[in-house]
XYZ file of C-alpha atoms in Angstrom:
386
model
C 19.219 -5.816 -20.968
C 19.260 -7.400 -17.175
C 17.137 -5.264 -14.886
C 17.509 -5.907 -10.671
C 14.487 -5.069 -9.441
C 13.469 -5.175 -5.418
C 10.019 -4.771 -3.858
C 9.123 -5.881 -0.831
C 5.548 -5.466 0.044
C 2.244 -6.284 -1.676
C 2.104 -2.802 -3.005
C 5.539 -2.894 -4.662
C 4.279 -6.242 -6.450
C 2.093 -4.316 -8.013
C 3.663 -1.591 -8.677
C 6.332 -3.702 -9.852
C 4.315 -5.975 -12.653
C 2.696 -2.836 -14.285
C 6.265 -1.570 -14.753
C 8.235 -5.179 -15.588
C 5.260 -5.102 -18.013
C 5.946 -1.615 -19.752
C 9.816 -2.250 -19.811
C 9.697 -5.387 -21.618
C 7.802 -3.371 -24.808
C 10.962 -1.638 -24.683
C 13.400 -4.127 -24.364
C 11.621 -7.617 -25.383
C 14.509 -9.712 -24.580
C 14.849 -7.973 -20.919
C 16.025 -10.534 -18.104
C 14.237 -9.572 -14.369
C 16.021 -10.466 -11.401
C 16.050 -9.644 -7.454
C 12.613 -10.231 -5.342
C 8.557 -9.669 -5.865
C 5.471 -11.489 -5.635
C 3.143 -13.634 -7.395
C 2.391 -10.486 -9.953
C 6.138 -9.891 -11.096
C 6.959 -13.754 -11.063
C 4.058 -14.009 -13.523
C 5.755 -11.101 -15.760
C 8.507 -13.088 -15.524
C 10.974 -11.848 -12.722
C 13.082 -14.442 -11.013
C 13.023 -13.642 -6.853
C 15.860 -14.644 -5.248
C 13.901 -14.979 -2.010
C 9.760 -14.830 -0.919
C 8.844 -11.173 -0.967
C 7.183 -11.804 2.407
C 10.503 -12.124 4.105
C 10.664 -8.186 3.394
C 7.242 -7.187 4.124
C 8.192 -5.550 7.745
C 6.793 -2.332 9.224
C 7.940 0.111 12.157
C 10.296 0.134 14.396
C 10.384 -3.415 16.220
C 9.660 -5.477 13.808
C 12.448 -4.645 11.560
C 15.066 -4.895 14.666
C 13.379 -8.354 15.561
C 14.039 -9.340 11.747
C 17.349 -7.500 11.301
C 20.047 -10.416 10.608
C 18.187 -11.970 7.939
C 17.310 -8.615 6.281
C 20.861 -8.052 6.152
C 22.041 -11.342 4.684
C 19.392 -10.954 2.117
C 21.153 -7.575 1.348
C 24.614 -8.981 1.386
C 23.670 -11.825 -0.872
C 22.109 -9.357 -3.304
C 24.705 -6.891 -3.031
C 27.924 -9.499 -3.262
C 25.275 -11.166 -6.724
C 25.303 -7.661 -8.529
C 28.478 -6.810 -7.865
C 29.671 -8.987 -9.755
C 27.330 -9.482 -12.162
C 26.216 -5.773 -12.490
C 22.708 -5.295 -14.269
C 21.864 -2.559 -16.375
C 19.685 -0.676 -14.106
C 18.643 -1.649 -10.706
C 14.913 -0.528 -9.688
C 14.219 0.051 -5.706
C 10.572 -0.184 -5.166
C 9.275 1.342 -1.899
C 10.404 -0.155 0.844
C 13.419 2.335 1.506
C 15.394 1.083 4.204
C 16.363 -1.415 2.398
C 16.615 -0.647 -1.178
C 18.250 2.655 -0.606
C 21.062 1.881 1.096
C 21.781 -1.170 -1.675
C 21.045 1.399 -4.126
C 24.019 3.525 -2.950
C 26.488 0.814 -2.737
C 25.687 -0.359 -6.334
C 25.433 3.231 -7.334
C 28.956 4.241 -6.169
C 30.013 1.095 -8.565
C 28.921 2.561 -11.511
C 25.500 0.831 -12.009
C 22.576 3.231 -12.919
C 19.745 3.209 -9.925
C 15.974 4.291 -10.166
C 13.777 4.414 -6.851
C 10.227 3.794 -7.711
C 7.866 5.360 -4.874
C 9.169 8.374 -2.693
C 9.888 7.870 0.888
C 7.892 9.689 2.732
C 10.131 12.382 3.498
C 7.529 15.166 3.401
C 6.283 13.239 6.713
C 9.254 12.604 8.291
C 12.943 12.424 8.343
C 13.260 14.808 6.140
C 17.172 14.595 6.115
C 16.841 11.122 4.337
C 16.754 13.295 1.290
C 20.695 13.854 1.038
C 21.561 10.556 1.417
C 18.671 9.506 -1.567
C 21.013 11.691 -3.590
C 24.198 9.669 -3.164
C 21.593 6.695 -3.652
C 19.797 7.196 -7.042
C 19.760 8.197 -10.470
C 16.316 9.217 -10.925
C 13.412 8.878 -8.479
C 10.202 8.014 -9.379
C 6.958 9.310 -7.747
C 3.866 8.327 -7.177
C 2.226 11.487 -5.495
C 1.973 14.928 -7.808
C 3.017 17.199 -4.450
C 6.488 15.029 -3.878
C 8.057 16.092 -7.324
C 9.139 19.756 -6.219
C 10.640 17.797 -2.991
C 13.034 16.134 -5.299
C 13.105 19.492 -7.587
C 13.827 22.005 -4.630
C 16.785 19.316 -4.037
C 18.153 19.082 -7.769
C 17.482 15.427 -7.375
C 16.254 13.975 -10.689
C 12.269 13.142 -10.240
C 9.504 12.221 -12.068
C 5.519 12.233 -11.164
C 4.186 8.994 -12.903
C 0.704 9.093 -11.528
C -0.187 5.290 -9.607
C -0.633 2.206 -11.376
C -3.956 1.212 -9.909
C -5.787 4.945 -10.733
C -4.937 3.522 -14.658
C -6.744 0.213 -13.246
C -9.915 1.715 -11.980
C -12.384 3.386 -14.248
C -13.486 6.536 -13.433
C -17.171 5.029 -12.650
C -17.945 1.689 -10.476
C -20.296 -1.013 -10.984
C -21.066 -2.444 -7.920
C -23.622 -4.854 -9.155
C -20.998 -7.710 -10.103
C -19.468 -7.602 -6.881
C -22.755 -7.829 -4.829
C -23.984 -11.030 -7.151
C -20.175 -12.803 -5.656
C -20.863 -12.415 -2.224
C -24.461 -12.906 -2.623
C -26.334 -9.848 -1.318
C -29.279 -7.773 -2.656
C -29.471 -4.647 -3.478
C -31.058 -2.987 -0.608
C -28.891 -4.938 1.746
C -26.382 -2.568 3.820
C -22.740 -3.634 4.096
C -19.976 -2.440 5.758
C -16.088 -4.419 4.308
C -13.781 -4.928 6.645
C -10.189 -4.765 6.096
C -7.312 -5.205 8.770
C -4.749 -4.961 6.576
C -2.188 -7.581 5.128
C 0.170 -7.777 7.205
C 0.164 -10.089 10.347
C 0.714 -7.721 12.759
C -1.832 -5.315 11.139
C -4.182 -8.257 11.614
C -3.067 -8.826 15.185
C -3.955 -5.449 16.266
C -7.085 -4.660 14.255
C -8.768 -7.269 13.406
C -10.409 -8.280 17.267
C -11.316 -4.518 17.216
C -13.162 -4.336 13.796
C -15.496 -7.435 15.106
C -16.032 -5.378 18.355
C -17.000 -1.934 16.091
C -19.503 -4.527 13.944
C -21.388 -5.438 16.943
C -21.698 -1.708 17.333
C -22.989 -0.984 14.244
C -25.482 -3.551 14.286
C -27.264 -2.326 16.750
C -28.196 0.419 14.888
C -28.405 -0.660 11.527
C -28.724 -4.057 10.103
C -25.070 -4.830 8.090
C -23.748 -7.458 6.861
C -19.999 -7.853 6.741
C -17.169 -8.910 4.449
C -13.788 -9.597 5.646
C -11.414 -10.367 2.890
C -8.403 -11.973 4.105
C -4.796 -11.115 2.182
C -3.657 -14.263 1.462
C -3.831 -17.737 3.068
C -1.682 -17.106 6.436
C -3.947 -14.351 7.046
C -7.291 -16.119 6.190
C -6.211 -18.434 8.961
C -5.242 -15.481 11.619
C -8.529 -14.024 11.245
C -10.730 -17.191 11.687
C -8.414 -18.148 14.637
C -9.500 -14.284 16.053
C -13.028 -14.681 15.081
C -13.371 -18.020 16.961
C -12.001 -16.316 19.991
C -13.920 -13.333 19.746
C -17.341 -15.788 19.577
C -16.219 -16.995 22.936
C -15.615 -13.629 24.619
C -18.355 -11.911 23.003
C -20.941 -14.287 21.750
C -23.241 -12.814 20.080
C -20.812 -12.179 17.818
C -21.515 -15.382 15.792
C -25.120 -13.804 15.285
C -23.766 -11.322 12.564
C -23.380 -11.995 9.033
C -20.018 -12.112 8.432
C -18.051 -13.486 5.462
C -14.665 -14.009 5.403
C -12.710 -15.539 2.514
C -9.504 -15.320 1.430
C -8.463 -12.610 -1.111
C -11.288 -10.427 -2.870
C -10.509 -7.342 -0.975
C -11.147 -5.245 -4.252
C -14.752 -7.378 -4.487
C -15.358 -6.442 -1.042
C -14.571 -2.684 -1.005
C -16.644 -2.959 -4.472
C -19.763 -4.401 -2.812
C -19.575 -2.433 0.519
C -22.099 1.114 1.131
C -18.717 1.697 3.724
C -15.223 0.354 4.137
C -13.619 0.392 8.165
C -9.687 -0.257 7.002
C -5.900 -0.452 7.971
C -4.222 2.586 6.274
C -2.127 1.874 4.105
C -2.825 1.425 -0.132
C -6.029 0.045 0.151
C -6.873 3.338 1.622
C -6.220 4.554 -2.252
C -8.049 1.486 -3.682
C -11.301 2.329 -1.910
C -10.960 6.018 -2.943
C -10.755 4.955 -6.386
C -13.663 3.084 -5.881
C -15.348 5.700 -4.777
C -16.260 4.414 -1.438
C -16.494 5.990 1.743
C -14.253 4.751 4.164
C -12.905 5.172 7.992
C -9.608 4.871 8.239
C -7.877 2.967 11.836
C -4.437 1.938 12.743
C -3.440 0.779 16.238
C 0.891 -0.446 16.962
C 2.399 -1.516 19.842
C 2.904 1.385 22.354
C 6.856 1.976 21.815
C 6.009 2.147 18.137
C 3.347 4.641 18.379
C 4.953 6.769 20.515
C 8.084 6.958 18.455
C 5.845 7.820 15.018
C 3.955 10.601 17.289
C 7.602 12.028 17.691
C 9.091 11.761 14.044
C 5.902 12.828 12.420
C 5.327 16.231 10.139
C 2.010 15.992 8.420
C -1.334 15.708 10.011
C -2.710 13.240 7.940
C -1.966 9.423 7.520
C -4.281 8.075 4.921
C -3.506 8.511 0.931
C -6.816 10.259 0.279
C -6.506 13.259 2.859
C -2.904 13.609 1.613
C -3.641 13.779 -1.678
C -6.154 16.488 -0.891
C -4.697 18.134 1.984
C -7.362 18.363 4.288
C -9.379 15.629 6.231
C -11.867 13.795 3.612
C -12.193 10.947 5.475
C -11.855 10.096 9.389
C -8.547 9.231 11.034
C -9.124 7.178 13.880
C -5.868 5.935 15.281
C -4.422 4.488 18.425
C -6.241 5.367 21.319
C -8.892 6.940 19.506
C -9.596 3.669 17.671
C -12.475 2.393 19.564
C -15.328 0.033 18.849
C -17.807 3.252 19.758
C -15.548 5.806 17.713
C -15.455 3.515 14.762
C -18.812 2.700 14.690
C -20.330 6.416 14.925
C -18.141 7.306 11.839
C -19.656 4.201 10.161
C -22.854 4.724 10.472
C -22.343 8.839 9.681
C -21.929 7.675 6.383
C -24.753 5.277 6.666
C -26.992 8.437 8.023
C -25.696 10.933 5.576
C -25.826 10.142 1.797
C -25.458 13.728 1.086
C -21.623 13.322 2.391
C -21.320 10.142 0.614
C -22.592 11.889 -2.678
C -20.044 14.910 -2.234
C -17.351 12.380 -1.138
C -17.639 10.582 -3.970
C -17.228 13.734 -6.349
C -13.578 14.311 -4.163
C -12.823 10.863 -4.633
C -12.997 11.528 -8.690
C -11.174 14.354 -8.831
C -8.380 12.749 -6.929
C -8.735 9.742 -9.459
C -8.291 11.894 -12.396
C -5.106 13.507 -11.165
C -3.179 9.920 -10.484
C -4.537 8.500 -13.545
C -1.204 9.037 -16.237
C -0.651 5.362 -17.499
C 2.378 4.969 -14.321
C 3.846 2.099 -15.877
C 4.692 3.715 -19.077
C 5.527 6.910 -18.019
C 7.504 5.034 -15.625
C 9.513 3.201 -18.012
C 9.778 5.840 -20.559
C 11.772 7.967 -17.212
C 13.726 4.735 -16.844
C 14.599 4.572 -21.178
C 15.578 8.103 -21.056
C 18.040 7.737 -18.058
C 19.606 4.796 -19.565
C 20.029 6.761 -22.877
C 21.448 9.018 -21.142
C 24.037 7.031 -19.397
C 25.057 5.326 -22.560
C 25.567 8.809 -24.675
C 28.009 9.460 -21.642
């Protein structure tokens, strides 16, 4: 059995592991090809290229990247071709898995998407050419399946890999004894995101909201940085921010690279990027406000395309505002911090919030991985008995 498999952002490598992981019970002697990160190389996928080079978001970026996205596409494309795999598995990133899903499709090989574009948001026309793309799409969200039903489009709901990760209660004592702190001390996680230009636009304005908070309540602050590039982003935007606001360097803040879980773990409050981590601190049961800032032309173009009201997984998932949206020019140090400290003020809300947070837990927590791969077994059983 050779299985291509793409994903091209953090999230896919995760997703991506838990399901090389359940496959290869299936099919022991399973060869993984095509691109991930450090999680599917250690299940044992061979990436053509660094996942990183695929980890763009928006509008401009991907035009500012768009001849090497497209020679990584012709390389894999011209590879499978002629070596056709069994199965080739999209994961997220649907510009450019879909489109290589259709061309390989429309050569006979069998396609799966793993994660739904977000076509109940916007674009919703994308779902006609997903058809001529895939096989069998899997989801990740309960509400997308009749989506893909309403448009006789095989689907499957497989719940989310990290809701089979978390346990339905946390212990936040193990994460407080890392990073040091007591159990009466208040602390807010910080979490810009992972990408660099999530960092870029965030991260200046998270240190501003902390001085905020401070003077209200006495916090400290953990900043766990994605990866190594990122780590060294931040401190390069901390050490400016000491200059242009100086008593900056007065807070506790700790910043270290990776750890985001142990930080979201220890925190009374998480201020974060949307994006999956949104989900992670949900699971964890943690209150959270949610920001996201892009360049102007970006913005405005997402205002346009838009359909839903919400942005973050949690209010999504329960189809009303949980937690607080602040985003673009209502992401301010002074609107960020008042949400904070709500939370801080209010641990009836926290308490209820929590209780949301578990029922939303329950409902994603179906062992993805396996049901994933048992969707993927069938299909391929399928195919074979003609």
């Amino acid at each position: 059995m050779r299985i291509a498999i793409v994903a091209g952002e953090m999230s896919g490598d995760i997703l991506g592991a838990n399901l090389i992981h359940s496959l290869k019970q299936r099919y022991p002697n399973a060869s993984f090809m095509g691109i991930g990160g450090e999680r599917m190389l250690k299940q044992g996928c061979k990436s053509f290229f660094p996942q990183d080079r695929l980890a763009v978001m928006g509008f401009i970026d991907p035009l500012l990247r768009l001849p090497e996205l497209l020679q990584i596409r012709r390389f894999l494309r011209r590879h499978w071709l002629a070596s056709p795999p069994d199965v080739f598995i999209g994961i997220d990133s649907p510009d450019f898995n879909l489109p290589l899903a259709k061309t390989l499709k429309n050569a006979g090989i069998t396609t799966v998407h793993y994660v739904s574009p977000s076509v109940w948001a916007w674009r919703a026309g994308r779902i006609n050419s997903i058809r001529q793309a895939v096989d069998l799409m899997l989801t990740i969200l309960p509400f997308e399946q009749e989506i893909y039903q309403q448009a006789s489009i095989p689907v499957q709901f497989v719940g989310h890999p990290l809701a089979d990760e978390f346990t339905l209660e946390v212990d936040s004592q193990a994460a407080r004894k890392h990073w040091q702190l007591h159990d009466k001390q208040t602390v807010v996680a910080l979490l810009p995101g992972s990408r660099a230009s999530e960092v870029k636009h965030l991260t200046a304005l998270f240190f501003a909201t902390a001085l905020q908070i401070s003077q209200s309540v006495d916090c400290c602050y953990l900043l766990p940085a994605a990866n190594a590039n990122r780590l060294a982003q931040i401190q390069a935007i901390y050490q400016q921010q000491c200059q242009l606001m100086p008593a900056l360097s007065q807070l506790d803040i700790r910043i270290e690279a990776g750890r985001s879980r142990q930080a979201m773990t220890a925190a009374d409050v998480v201020l974060l990027a949307s994006g999956t981590a949104t989900l992670e601190a949900a699971l964890l049961k943690k209150p959270m406000v949610v920001s996201y800032r892009k360049g102007a032309i970006t913005a405005w173009l997402i205002r346009r395309m838009m359909k839903t009201p919400f942005v973050a997984l949690p209010n999504l998932l329960a189809g009303s505002e949980l937690v607080p949206e602040l985003l673009q020019e209502q992401a301010t140090p002074s609107n960020l911090a008042r949400a904070v400290l709500s939370y801080l003020h209010n641990p009836q809300t926290v308490a209820l919030l929590k209780s949301q947070f578990v029922d939303i837990h329950r409902q994603l927590q179906r062992q993805a991985g396996d049901v994933a791969a048992d969707a993927i077994e069938r299909l391929l059983e399928s195919k074979r008995n003609g």
